[in-house]
Short mmCIF file of C-alpha atoms and ligand atoms in Angstrom, two decimals:
data_model
loop_
_atom_site.label_atom_id
_atom_site.label_comp_id
_atom_site.label_asym_id
_atom_site.label_seq_id
_atom_site.Cartn_x
_atom_site.Cartn_y
_atom_site.Cartn_z
CA MET A 639 -1.60 -16.05 -24.50
CA LYS A 640 -2.53 -15.71 -20.94
CA ILE A 641 -5.27 -17.80 -19.28
CA VAL A 642 -6.84 -16.24 -16.21
CA ARG A 643 -8.24 -18.70 -13.87
CA GLU A 644 -11.80 -18.26 -12.29
CA TRP A 645 -10.24 -17.54 -8.85
CA CYS A 646 -8.57 -14.15 -10.04
CA MET A 647 -9.69 -11.50 -7.42
CA TYR A 648 -9.03 -8.50 -9.67
CA CYS A 649 -6.48 -7.07 -7.22
CA GLY A 650 -4.48 -5.43 -9.95
CA GLU A 651 -0.91 -6.47 -8.86
CA CYS A 652 -0.19 -8.08 -12.25
CA ALA A 653 -1.07 -4.82 -13.92
CA GLY A 654 1.30 -2.86 -11.66
CA VAL A 655 4.38 -5.07 -12.67
CA CYS A 656 3.71 -5.45 -16.30
CA PRO A 657 6.49 -3.53 -17.76
CA ARG A 658 4.58 -2.77 -20.88
CA CYS A 659 1.39 -1.74 -19.04
CA LEU A 660 -0.74 -4.14 -21.11
CA ILE A 661 -3.14 -5.28 -18.35
CA GLU A 662 -6.45 -3.62 -17.57
CA VAL A 663 -8.14 -4.66 -14.38
CA GLY A 664 -11.73 -3.52 -13.82
CA GLU A 665 -13.91 -4.29 -10.85
CA ALA A 666 -14.47 -7.79 -12.11
CA THR A 667 -12.81 -7.93 -15.39
CA ILE A 668 -9.11 -8.41 -16.54
CA THR A 669 -7.93 -7.97 -20.17
CA PHE A 670 -4.47 -8.34 -21.80
CA ASP A 671 -3.39 -6.39 -24.83
CA GLU A 672 -1.70 -9.71 -26.09
CA SER A 673 -0.53 -7.91 -29.35
CA SER A 674 2.45 -6.40 -27.53
CA CYS A 675 3.00 -9.01 -24.85
CA LYS A 676 6.51 -10.29 -24.70
CA ASP A 677 5.79 -13.24 -22.55
CA CYS A 678 8.22 -12.22 -19.89
CA GLU A 679 5.75 -13.81 -17.39
CA ILE A 680 6.42 -11.19 -14.72
CA CYS A 681 2.68 -10.89 -14.29
CA VAL A 682 2.35 -14.70 -13.71
CA GLN A 683 4.98 -14.71 -11.07
CA ALA A 684 3.53 -11.71 -9.28
CA CYS A 685 -0.01 -13.09 -8.79
CA PRO A 686 -0.59 -13.83 -5.10
CA VAL A 687 -2.99 -16.63 -5.91
CA ARG A 688 -1.38 -17.93 -9.06
CA ALA A 689 -4.46 -17.14 -11.24
CA LEU A 690 -2.40 -16.52 -14.38
CA ILE A 691 -0.98 -19.13 -16.56
CA LYS A 692 0.74 -18.95 -19.87
CA GLU A 693 -0.86 -21.00 -22.61
CA GLU A 694 1.91 -22.67 -24.86
CA MET B 1456 -20.67 12.83 -23.61
CA LEU B 1457 -17.89 15.12 -22.35
CA ILE B 1458 -17.36 16.18 -18.69
CA GLU B 1459 -15.07 19.08 -17.91
CA THR B 1460 -13.31 19.73 -14.74
CA ASP B 1461 -10.22 21.47 -13.40
CA VAL B 1462 -8.68 18.52 -11.51
CA LEU B 1463 -9.58 14.89 -12.25
CA ILE B 1464 -8.57 12.35 -9.63
CA ILE B 1465 -8.39 8.70 -10.79
CA GLY B 1466 -8.93 6.21 -7.78
CA ALA B 1467 -10.70 6.82 -4.56
CA GLY B 1468 -8.35 5.18 -2.02
CA PRO B 1469 -7.04 7.20 0.91
CA ALA B 1470 -4.49 9.04 -1.32
CA GLY B 1471 -7.05 10.07 -3.94
CA SER B 1472 -9.69 11.11 -1.42
CA SER B 1473 -7.09 13.42 0.43
CA ALA B 1474 -6.02 14.85 -2.93
CA ALA B 1475 -9.73 15.47 -3.85
CA LYS B 1476 -10.42 16.99 -0.46
CA HIS B 1477 -7.48 19.41 -0.42
CA ALA B 1478 -7.89 20.39 -4.19
CA ALA B 1479 -11.56 21.23 -3.50
CA LEU B 1480 -10.79 23.07 -0.19
CA ASN B 1481 -8.29 25.31 -2.18
CA GLY B 1482 -10.90 26.28 -4.75
CA ALA B 1483 -10.58 23.94 -7.52
CA ASP B 1484 -13.37 22.18 -9.48
CA VAL B 1485 -12.81 18.51 -8.67
CA LEU B 1486 -13.96 15.18 -9.93
CA MET B 1487 -12.77 11.87 -8.51
CA ILE B 1488 -13.63 8.64 -10.42
CA GLU B 1489 -13.42 5.02 -8.90
CA LYS B 1490 -13.74 1.80 -10.85
CA LYS B 1491 -15.24 -0.18 -8.01
CA SER B 1492 -18.89 -0.15 -6.93
CA GLU B 1493 -17.92 0.25 -3.24
CA ILE B 1494 -15.16 2.66 -2.11
CA GLY B 1495 -12.83 0.67 0.23
CA ALA B 1496 -13.93 -2.78 -0.65
CA PRO B 1497 -12.43 -5.26 -1.14
CA LYS B 1498 -9.50 -4.10 1.11
CA ARG B 1499 -5.93 -4.82 0.14
CA CYS B 1500 -4.54 -3.93 3.63
CA ALA B 1501 -3.73 -5.10 7.25
CA GLU B 1502 -5.28 -1.90 8.33
CA GLY B 1503 -2.72 -0.67 10.85
CA VAL B 1504 -2.35 3.12 11.27
CA SER B 1505 -0.27 5.25 13.70
CA LYS B 1506 -2.14 7.75 16.07
CA ASP B 1507 0.58 10.40 15.22
CA GLY B 1508 -0.14 10.05 11.49
CA LEU B 1509 -3.90 10.67 11.96
CA ILE B 1510 -3.19 13.53 14.26
CA GLU B 1511 -0.82 15.02 11.72
CA LEU B 1512 -3.44 14.76 8.95
CA GLY B 1513 -6.07 16.37 11.28
CA ILE B 1514 -8.33 13.23 11.09
CA GLU B 1515 -10.35 12.63 14.23
CA PRO B 1516 -10.60 8.80 15.06
CA SER B 1517 -14.21 7.65 14.80
CA SER B 1518 -15.77 4.64 16.42
CA ARG B 1519 -17.27 3.93 13.05
CA TRP B 1520 -13.86 2.81 11.60
CA VAL B 1521 -11.61 2.10 14.70
CA THR B 1522 -11.75 -1.52 15.49
CA SER B 1523 -9.13 -1.75 18.08
CA GLU B 1524 -6.51 0.47 19.91
CA ILE B 1525 -2.93 -0.80 19.97
CA ASN B 1526 -0.45 -0.41 22.73
CA GLY B 1527 2.20 -2.96 22.16
CA VAL B 1528 4.17 -5.02 19.69
CA ARG B 1529 5.18 -8.70 19.58
CA LEU B 1530 8.02 -9.60 17.38
CA VAL B 1531 8.52 -13.44 16.88
CA SER B 1532 11.65 -14.99 15.31
CA PRO B 1533 11.55 -18.19 13.34
CA ASN B 1534 12.17 -20.62 16.33
CA GLY B 1535 9.32 -18.81 18.18
CA THR B 1536 11.50 -16.53 20.40
CA ASP B 1537 9.28 -13.47 20.93
CA VAL B 1538 10.04 -9.99 22.12
CA TRP B 1539 7.36 -7.98 23.78
CA LEU B 1540 7.26 -4.20 23.55
CA THR B 1541 4.40 -2.78 25.40
CA GLU B 1542 3.18 0.47 26.93
CA ASP B 1543 3.90 -0.84 30.51
CA THR B 1544 7.57 -1.38 29.78
CA VAL B 1545 8.30 1.21 27.16
CA LYS B 1546 7.95 4.97 27.36
CA LEU B 1547 6.64 7.23 24.70
CA PRO B 1548 4.83 4.72 22.65
CA GLU B 1549 4.16 5.58 19.05
CA MET B 1550 1.11 3.48 18.75
CA GLY B 1551 -2.06 3.36 16.76
CA TYR B 1552 -5.21 1.52 15.72
CA VAL B 1553 -6.38 -1.24 13.51
CA ILE B 1554 -9.11 0.22 11.40
CA GLU B 1555 -11.92 -0.96 9.12
CA ARG B 1556 -10.70 0.13 5.66
CA LYS B 1557 -14.11 -0.48 4.02
CA VAL B 1558 -15.49 2.23 6.37
CA PHE B 1559 -12.54 4.41 6.63
CA ASP B 1560 -11.99 4.76 2.87
CA LYS B 1561 -15.64 5.61 2.42
CA HIS B 1562 -15.49 8.25 5.16
CA MET B 1563 -12.32 9.80 3.53
CA ALA B 1564 -14.31 9.99 0.29
CA MET B 1565 -17.23 11.59 2.08
CA ASP B 1566 -14.95 14.18 3.55
CA ALA B 1567 -13.77 15.05 0.00
CA ALA B 1568 -17.45 15.24 -1.28
CA ARG B 1569 -18.19 17.58 1.69
CA ALA B 1570 -15.24 19.72 0.65
CA GLY B 1571 -16.87 20.09 -2.79
CA ALA B 1572 -15.43 17.25 -4.89
CA ASP B 1573 -17.70 15.31 -7.18
CA ILE B 1574 -17.38 11.57 -7.18
CA MET B 1575 -18.25 8.97 -9.84
CA ILE B 1576 -18.18 5.33 -8.89
CA LYS B 1577 -18.14 2.30 -11.08
CA THR B 1578 -16.15 4.43 -13.45
CA LEU B 1579 -12.98 3.03 -15.00
CA ALA B 1580 -10.33 5.32 -16.57
CA ARG B 1581 -8.94 3.48 -19.74
CA GLY B 1582 -6.52 5.87 -21.29
CA LEU B 1583 -5.31 9.47 -21.48
CA GLU B 1584 -4.18 11.96 -24.16
CA ARG B 1585 -2.95 15.52 -24.08
CA LYS B 1586 -4.75 18.05 -26.22
CA ASP B 1587 -4.29 21.73 -26.47
CA GLY B 1588 -2.72 22.07 -23.01
CA HIS B 1589 -5.48 19.86 -21.40
CA VAL B 1590 -5.99 16.19 -20.86
CA ILE B 1591 -8.59 13.89 -22.18
CA VAL B 1592 -9.21 10.84 -20.16
CA LYS B 1593 -11.27 8.05 -21.74
CA ALA B 1594 -13.64 6.58 -19.20
CA GLU B 1595 -16.29 3.94 -19.00
CA ARG B 1596 -19.23 3.56 -16.64
CA MET B 1597 -21.74 0.68 -16.86
CA GLY B 1598 -21.20 0.21 -20.66
CA GLU B 1599 -21.20 3.95 -21.36
CA GLU B 1600 -17.98 5.37 -22.77
CA PHE B 1601 -17.25 9.05 -22.39
CA ASP B 1602 -14.49 11.66 -22.19
CA ILE B 1603 -13.41 13.78 -19.26
CA LYS B 1604 -11.42 16.97 -20.09
CA ALA B 1605 -9.19 18.14 -17.21
CA LYS B 1606 -6.42 20.72 -16.63
CA ILE B 1607 -4.75 18.30 -14.19
CA VAL B 1608 -5.03 14.62 -13.72
CA ILE B 1609 -4.06 12.99 -10.47
CA GLY B 1610 -3.28 9.36 -10.71
CA ALA B 1611 -4.27 7.85 -7.41
CA ASP B 1612 -4.76 4.41 -8.89
CA GLY B 1613 -2.81 2.39 -6.32
CA PRO B 1614 -0.37 -0.29 -7.08
CA GLU B 1615 -1.60 -0.68 -10.70
CA SER B 1616 -0.19 2.78 -11.31
CA ARG B 1617 -1.10 2.95 -14.94
CA VAL B 1618 -2.28 6.53 -15.07
CA GLY B 1619 1.22 7.91 -14.48
CA ARG B 1620 2.45 5.64 -17.34
CA TRP B 1621 -0.21 6.92 -19.79
CA GLY B 1622 1.11 10.46 -18.85
CA GLY B 1623 4.70 9.61 -19.50
CA LEU B 1624 5.96 8.85 -15.83
CA LYS B 1625 7.85 5.75 -15.16
CA THR B 1626 5.44 4.25 -12.60
CA ALA B 1627 5.87 0.64 -13.42
CA VAL B 1628 6.88 -1.36 -10.23
CA LYS B 1629 10.01 -3.52 -10.45
CA PRO B 1630 9.29 -7.18 -9.62
CA LYS B 1631 11.86 -7.01 -6.70
CA ASP B 1632 10.02 -3.96 -5.35
CA MET B 1633 6.48 -5.33 -5.42
CA GLU B 1634 5.40 -7.18 -2.25
CA SER B 1635 2.79 -9.70 -2.98
CA GLY B 1636 0.41 -9.87 -0.13
CA ALA B 1637 -2.25 -12.38 1.00
CA GLN B 1638 -4.35 -12.12 4.06
CA PHE B 1639 -7.30 -13.81 5.86
CA GLU B 1640 -9.47 -11.91 8.32
CA MET B 1641 -10.11 -14.60 10.89
CA VAL B 1642 -12.13 -15.42 13.98
CA GLY B 1643 -11.07 -17.77 16.86
CA VAL B 1644 -7.58 -16.28 16.91
CA GLU B 1645 -5.84 -17.01 20.14
CA MET B 1646 -3.74 -14.00 20.71
CA GLU B 1647 -1.84 -13.50 23.96
CA SER B 1648 -2.94 -9.77 23.79
CA ASP B 1649 -5.69 -8.31 21.78
CA THR B 1650 -4.01 -4.89 21.77
CA ALA B 1651 -0.58 -5.89 20.38
CA LEU B 1652 0.48 -6.14 16.78
CA GLU B 1653 2.36 -9.48 16.07
CA PHE B 1654 5.09 -9.64 13.45
CA TYR B 1655 6.65 -12.95 12.36
CA PHE B 1656 9.97 -12.98 10.61
CA GLY B 1657 12.03 -15.39 8.52
CA ASP B 1658 11.21 -18.16 5.96
CA VAL B 1659 7.52 -17.70 6.68
CA ALA B 1660 7.56 -14.78 4.28
CA PRO B 1661 10.69 -14.34 2.16
CA GLY B 1662 11.41 -10.59 1.54
CA GLY B 1663 8.64 -9.60 3.93
CA TYR B 1664 7.01 -10.68 7.19
CA ALA B 1665 3.72 -12.29 8.51
CA TRP B 1666 1.46 -10.37 10.79
CA VAL B 1667 -1.43 -10.75 13.23
CA PHE B 1668 -3.26 -7.47 13.79
CA PRO B 1669 -6.14 -7.72 16.24
CA LYS B 1670 -9.54 -6.33 15.31
CA GLY B 1671 -11.30 -7.57 18.45
CA LYS B 1672 -10.89 -10.26 21.23
CA ASP B 1673 -10.66 -13.24 18.90
CA ILE B 1674 -10.69 -11.44 15.51
CA ALA B 1675 -7.65 -10.54 13.58
CA ASN B 1676 -6.12 -9.75 10.12
CA VAL B 1677 -3.70 -12.66 9.67
CA GLY B 1678 -1.47 -12.09 6.67
CA LEU B 1679 1.89 -11.95 5.04
CA ALA B 1680 3.72 -10.35 2.13
CA VAL B 1681 6.48 -11.95 0.10
CA ILE B 1682 8.76 -10.74 -2.81
CA PRO B 1683 7.77 -13.17 -5.51
CA THR B 1684 11.34 -13.36 -6.86
CA LEU B 1685 12.54 -14.84 -3.64
CA THR B 1686 10.33 -17.78 -3.40
CA GLU B 1687 8.80 -20.43 -5.44
CA LYS B 1688 5.55 -20.44 -3.58
CA SER B 1689 2.67 -17.94 -3.95
CA ALA B 1690 1.74 -15.54 -1.26
CA TYR B 1691 -1.42 -17.53 -0.84
CA GLU B 1692 0.48 -20.80 -0.30
CA HIS B 1693 2.75 -19.16 2.17
CA LEU B 1694 -0.38 -17.92 4.05
CA LEU B 1695 -1.92 -21.38 4.27
CA ASP B 1696 1.34 -22.73 5.67
CA PHE B 1697 1.64 -19.85 8.27
CA VAL B 1698 -1.89 -20.18 9.48
CA LYS B 1699 -1.67 -23.98 9.83
CA ASN B 1700 1.61 -23.80 11.77
CA CYS B 1701 1.35 -20.65 13.81
CA PRO B 1702 0.00 -21.37 17.54
CA THR B 1703 -1.98 -18.17 17.48
CA THR B 1704 -4.00 -19.01 14.27
CA LYS B 1705 -4.08 -22.82 14.02
CA ASN B 1706 -7.59 -23.04 15.46
CA ALA B 1707 -8.92 -20.04 13.80
CA THR B 1708 -11.39 -19.67 10.88
CA ALA B 1709 -11.26 -17.45 7.85
CA VAL B 1710 -14.15 -15.05 7.08
CA GLU B 1711 -12.42 -13.04 4.26
CA LEU B 1712 -9.48 -13.37 1.87
CA ASN B 1713 -7.65 -10.35 0.76
CA ILE B 1714 -4.88 -10.13 -1.74
CA GLY B 1715 -2.77 -7.39 -3.38
CA GLY B 1716 0.54 -5.78 -4.23
CA ASP B 1717 2.37 -3.26 -2.10
CA PRO B 1718 5.11 -1.24 -3.89
CA VAL B 1719 8.11 -0.92 -1.50
CA GLY B 1720 10.70 0.61 -3.85
CA GLY B 1721 10.32 4.07 -2.26
CA ILE B 1722 8.94 7.26 -3.72
CA LEU B 1723 9.47 7.46 -7.48
CA LYS B 1724 12.17 9.98 -8.82
CA LYS B 1725 9.60 11.78 -10.79
CA ILE B 1726 6.00 12.15 -9.83
CA ALA B 1727 4.83 15.02 -11.77
CA THR B 1728 5.01 15.97 -15.44
CA ASP B 1729 2.92 18.26 -17.76
CA ASN B 1730 -0.74 17.95 -16.59
CA VAL B 1731 -0.19 14.71 -14.62
CA MET B 1732 0.72 13.96 -10.93
CA VAL B 1733 0.79 10.63 -9.13
CA VAL B 1734 -0.03 10.12 -5.36
CA GLY B 1735 -0.10 7.24 -2.84
CA ASP B 1736 0.95 3.72 -3.96
CA ALA B 1737 0.98 4.94 -7.57
CA GLY B 1738 3.96 7.22 -6.63
CA GLY B 1739 5.67 4.68 -4.29
CA MET B 1740 4.56 6.57 -1.13
CA VAL B 1741 4.97 3.46 1.01
CA ASN B 1742 7.35 2.82 3.93
CA PRO B 1743 9.68 0.34 2.34
CA LEU B 1744 10.30 -1.49 5.56
CA THR B 1745 6.81 -1.78 7.05
CA GLY B 1746 4.82 -1.59 3.80
CA GLY B 1747 2.52 1.01 5.43
CA GLY B 1748 1.09 3.48 2.94
CA ILE B 1749 -2.23 4.74 4.26
CA ILE B 1750 -0.79 7.77 6.14
CA SER B 1751 2.03 8.64 3.74
CA GLY B 1752 -0.42 8.36 0.71
CA MET B 1753 -2.75 10.72 2.44
CA GLN B 1754 0.09 13.29 3.22
CA GLY B 1755 1.05 12.96 -0.59
CA GLY B 1756 -2.53 13.48 -1.54
CA ARG B 1757 -2.69 16.57 0.63
CA ILE B 1758 0.44 18.15 -1.06
CA ALA B 1759 -0.75 17.17 -4.53
CA GLY B 1760 -4.31 18.69 -3.96
CA GLN B 1761 -2.96 21.96 -2.61
CA ILE B 1762 -0.46 22.34 -5.50
CA ALA B 1763 -3.00 21.30 -8.11
CA ALA B 1764 -5.45 23.87 -6.94
CA ALA B 1765 -2.77 26.56 -6.95
CA ALA B 1766 -1.67 25.63 -10.44
CA VAL B 1767 -5.25 25.85 -11.56
CA LYS B 1768 -5.43 29.47 -10.13
CA ASP B 1769 -2.24 30.28 -11.96
CA ASN B 1770 -3.51 28.60 -15.12
CA ASP B 1771 -0.13 26.83 -15.48
CA PHE B 1772 -0.14 23.09 -15.60
CA SER B 1773 3.35 22.58 -16.89
CA GLU B 1774 5.88 20.19 -15.49
CA LYS B 1775 7.77 23.16 -14.33
CA ARG B 1776 4.89 24.48 -12.31
CA LEU B 1777 4.05 21.12 -10.73
CA ALA B 1778 7.75 20.26 -10.03
CA GLU B 1779 7.24 21.72 -6.53
CA TYR B 1780 5.12 18.72 -5.75
CA GLY B 1781 8.08 16.29 -6.09
CA LYS B 1782 10.29 18.55 -3.99
CA ARG B 1783 7.74 18.84 -1.22
CA CYS B 1784 6.87 15.06 -1.13
CA LYS B 1785 10.56 14.17 -0.82
CA GLU B 1786 11.09 16.70 1.98
CA GLU B 1787 7.87 15.85 3.88
CA ILE B 1788 7.57 12.13 3.33
CA GLY B 1789 10.46 10.56 1.51
CA ASP B 1790 13.39 11.56 3.47
CA SER B 1791 13.07 8.80 6.04
CA PHE B 1792 12.39 6.12 3.25
CA ASN B 1793 15.95 5.73 2.16
CA LYS B 1794 17.11 4.34 5.44
CA TYR B 1795 14.17 2.07 5.71
CA MET B 1796 15.00 0.74 2.27
CA LYS B 1797 18.42 -0.21 3.35
CA SER B 1798 16.96 -1.80 6.46
CA ARG B 1799 14.61 -3.87 4.30
CA ASP B 1800 17.76 -5.07 2.32
CA TYR B 1801 19.38 -5.86 5.57
CA LEU B 1802 16.53 -7.85 7.03
CA GLU B 1803 16.22 -9.79 3.90
CA SER B 1804 19.78 -10.91 4.10
CA LEU B 1805 19.33 -12.50 7.48
CA SER B 1806 18.94 -16.26 7.94
CA ASN B 1807 16.52 -17.80 10.37
CA GLU B 1808 19.39 -18.60 12.82
CA GLU B 1809 20.56 -14.88 12.78
CA LEU B 1810 16.93 -13.76 13.39
CA ASP B 1811 16.73 -16.13 16.29
CA SER B 1812 19.90 -14.85 17.88
CA ILE B 1813 18.82 -11.19 17.37
CA ALA B 1814 15.46 -11.93 19.05
CA LYS B 1815 17.34 -13.55 21.98
CA VAL B 1816 19.40 -10.28 22.57
CA PHE B 1817 16.24 -8.09 21.98
CA ARG B 1818 14.54 -9.91 24.85
CA GLU B 1819 17.13 -8.67 27.17
CA THR B 1820 17.26 -5.15 25.88
CA GLU B 1821 15.39 -2.19 27.27
CA PHE B 1822 13.73 -0.05 24.73
CA GLU B 1823 12.95 3.65 25.22
CA LYS B 1824 10.04 3.79 22.90
CA ILE B 1825 8.29 1.77 20.27
CA SER B 1826 9.10 2.92 16.81
CA THR B 1827 10.61 1.36 13.69
CA SER B 1828 13.60 3.69 13.94
CA GLU B 1829 14.23 2.82 17.69
CA LEU B 1830 14.09 -0.88 16.98
CA LEU B 1831 16.60 -0.42 14.21
CA ARG B 1832 18.74 1.83 16.58
CA VAL B 1833 19.02 -1.19 19.13
CA LEU B 1834 19.54 -3.67 16.28
CA VAL B 1835 22.57 -1.69 15.29
CA LYS B 1836 23.86 -2.06 18.81
CA VAL B 1837 23.41 -5.71 19.08
CA SER B 1838 24.34 -6.99 15.51
CA PRO B 1839 27.78 -6.49 14.06
CA LYS B 1840 26.24 -7.18 10.61
CA ALA B 1841 23.65 -4.62 11.18
CA LEU B 1842 26.26 -2.07 12.40
CA LEU B 1843 28.17 -2.60 9.23
CA LYS B 1844 25.26 -2.10 7.00
CA LEU B 1845 23.11 0.33 8.90
CA GLY B 1846 25.33 1.93 11.49
CA LYS B 1847 25.54 5.27 9.81
CA LEU B 1848 21.88 5.58 9.43
CA PHE B 1849 20.59 5.15 12.91
C1 FAD C 2771 -1.48 -7.01 2.09
C2 FAD C 2771 -1.25 -5.56 2.33
C3 FAD C 2771 -1.28 -5.07 3.64
C4 FAD C 2771 -1.05 -3.71 3.87
N1 FAD C 2771 -1.18 -3.24 5.26
C5 FAD C 2771 -1.01 -1.96 5.45
C6 FAD C 2771 -1.18 -1.42 6.88
O1 FAD C 2771 -1.38 -2.26 7.89
N2 FAD C 2771 -1.07 -0.14 7.08
C7 FAD C 2771 -0.81 0.82 5.99
O2 FAD C 2771 -0.66 1.92 6.26
N3 FAD C 2771 -0.70 0.30 4.78
C8 FAD C 2771 -0.86 -1.00 4.50
N4 FAD C 2771 -0.70 -1.48 3.13
C9 FAD C 2771 -0.60 -0.42 2.10
C10 FAD C 2771 -1.89 0.38 1.83
O3 FAD C 2771 -3.01 -0.47 1.61
C11 FAD C 2771 -1.74 1.21 0.65
O4 FAD C 2771 -0.51 1.93 0.73
C12 FAD C 2771 -2.94 2.20 0.39
O5 FAD C 2771 -4.14 1.47 0.21
C13 FAD C 2771 -2.58 3.22 -0.70
O6 FAD C 2771 -3.55 3.99 -0.85
P1 FAD C 2771 -3.88 4.57 -2.27
O7 FAD C 2771 -5.07 5.57 -2.10
O8 FAD C 2771 -2.52 5.01 -2.86
O9 FAD C 2771 -4.19 3.31 -3.19
P2 FAD C 2771 -5.52 2.27 -3.14
O10 FAD C 2771 -6.01 2.27 -1.59
O11 FAD C 2771 -4.99 1.08 -3.66
O12 FAD C 2771 -6.57 2.95 -4.08
C14 FAD C 2771 -6.59 2.97 -5.37
C15 FAD C 2771 -7.93 3.04 -6.02
O13 FAD C 2771 -7.85 3.28 -7.35
C16 FAD C 2771 -8.83 2.59 -8.06
N5 FAD C 2771 -8.43 2.47 -9.45
C17 FAD C 2771 -7.32 1.85 -9.94
N6 FAD C 2771 -7.29 2.01 -11.30
C18 FAD C 2771 -8.44 2.73 -11.70
C19 FAD C 2771 -8.87 3.16 -12.93
N7 FAD C 2771 -8.16 2.94 -14.05
N8 FAD C 2771 -10.01 3.81 -12.92
C20 FAD C 2771 -10.67 4.18 -11.82
N9 FAD C 2771 -10.30 3.77 -10.65
C21 FAD C 2771 -9.07 3.04 -10.41
C22 FAD C 2771 -8.81 1.28 -7.23
O14 FAD C 2771 -10.16 0.57 -7.51
C23 FAD C 2771 -8.65 1.74 -5.81
O15 FAD C 2771 -9.77 1.91 -5.14
C24 FAD C 2771 -0.92 -2.79 2.86
C25 FAD C 2771 -0.85 -3.26 1.60
C26 FAD C 2771 -1.13 -4.68 1.26
C27 FAD C 2771 -1.16 -5.09 -0.19
S1 SF4 C 2772 -2.53 -10.48 -9.74
FE1 SF4 C 2772 -3.76 -12.28 -10.02
S2 SF4 C 2772 -5.61 -12.17 -8.74
FE2 SF4 C 2772 -4.75 -10.07 -9.03
S3 SF4 C 2772 -5.72 -9.29 -10.74
FE3 SF4 C 2772 -3.87 -10.16 -11.53
S4 SF4 C 2772 -4.40 -12.34 -12.08
FE4 SF4 C 2772 -6.10 -11.52 -10.91
S1 SF4 C 2773 3.91 -11.70 -19.84
FE1 SF4 C 2773 5.10 -9.74 -19.45
S2 SF4 C 2773 4.53 -8.27 -21.10
FE2 SF4 C 2773 3.05 -9.98 -21.24
S3 SF4 C 2773 1.35 -9.16 -19.90
FE3 SF4 C 2773 2.60 -10.36 -18.50
S4 SF4 C 2773 4.00 -8.79 -17.62
FE4 SF4 C 2773 3.06 -7.90 -19.32
#
């Protein structure tokens, strides 16, 4: 599971690097298709403001 | 609801608007959709463009979106050694403007609309499927879901680049090729010149560089881009450090924060398949060394628009018909990218000390003109390591 912190700015960088194309970023929304997520955390590392965290 | 069009463009950045304009000018029925409520905002960009690039695209600079004219460059090494390249000392400058993307992007979209393209804002593309030789794109606007049926879809969705993947292209950006950018627009910036772009190299921005791009006497975009796999800190944390320690910005105040990804892996091998093309950042049309993608994205957009319209006339949207697009982009945009990519790898390999000693030699060198390739040409002359890695290219 991913937690998106409230300071996400919907820039879409995480969506671009997700190798499985699971992240949809709207103008002020972000959703993950968690069912196929492999928890590689590439999206977590890419975020310029560290707005993503993985919930254990 | 079902909307039908010849060419659907997803994303109204500079690349999308350029594709829309040229597809419409060449006779196609064009719709461009954009998920945001305001085209151009928020920006993910330092807003530097070259004059030559605008001229090549036939775009007349407008006082509505030019904020400052640039006639010099200041390169700063980690210990603060700086190299000035200005119009007074250097012939044949390849210089440019710092623009206001919020206004520029909107004006490019207006040009597309004037050429005959339809635009829908606040409209998000959510998926795509092929059906009977066409494409159906699932879209959503203000809670309303509907389908758009198109002969050709052009993915101009920027660094997200999901449209291409829906269509079967490999547009995911590798982590080592995605620059992570953070920038403040600031006031009270104490620049030595408000007509020079400043670049800072070394540990301030692992895998990238930091910049100060003037937008007025004391106003500037102050930002940096890093490769996340090369640093523990986020781009934003690097930015806070930079702003605090840089003499130019330490007394400045931020009025805007921008973040975003910049794909610097070069043009993708395959940018067109049956019914689907990708342009701009979505196709990797970004200079791998500088991270600049406005002009090259618009050049790609122009080619995509022309070819899409011609394919519509031929009633052939196959990969074979659209393959011409990849070929032309490589010839007209991508050729120079390979050497810039090697240069980026080389810059990444330099320590702070090596950068300082190169800056020292640069200070004593006379440059003939200001351009990325001229800088690299001189670099090859002064640095044995550069000669080894880049000698054959410049
Ligand atoms: C920090 C930073 C600094 C930069 N500085 C410079 C610079 O100084 N000079 C320069 O030339 N380049 C610079 N660049 C690169 C430049 O910003 C991009 O290359 C350029 O914006 C690419 O244009 P584009 O049209 O391909 O994509 P974008 O401008 O990103 O436009 C894509 C559009 O698609 C929309 N979209 C995405 N997904 C969907 C969807 N599913 N449905 C509907 N709409 C969608 C987005 O909202 C967006 O408006 C910088 C980049 C960064 C990150
Ligand atoms: S990269 Fe970070 S700020 Fe950008 S959309 Fe993803 S979570 Fe939000
Ligand atoms: S953890 Fe990996 S697979 Fe899961 S959403 Fe992030 S990038 Fe995609």
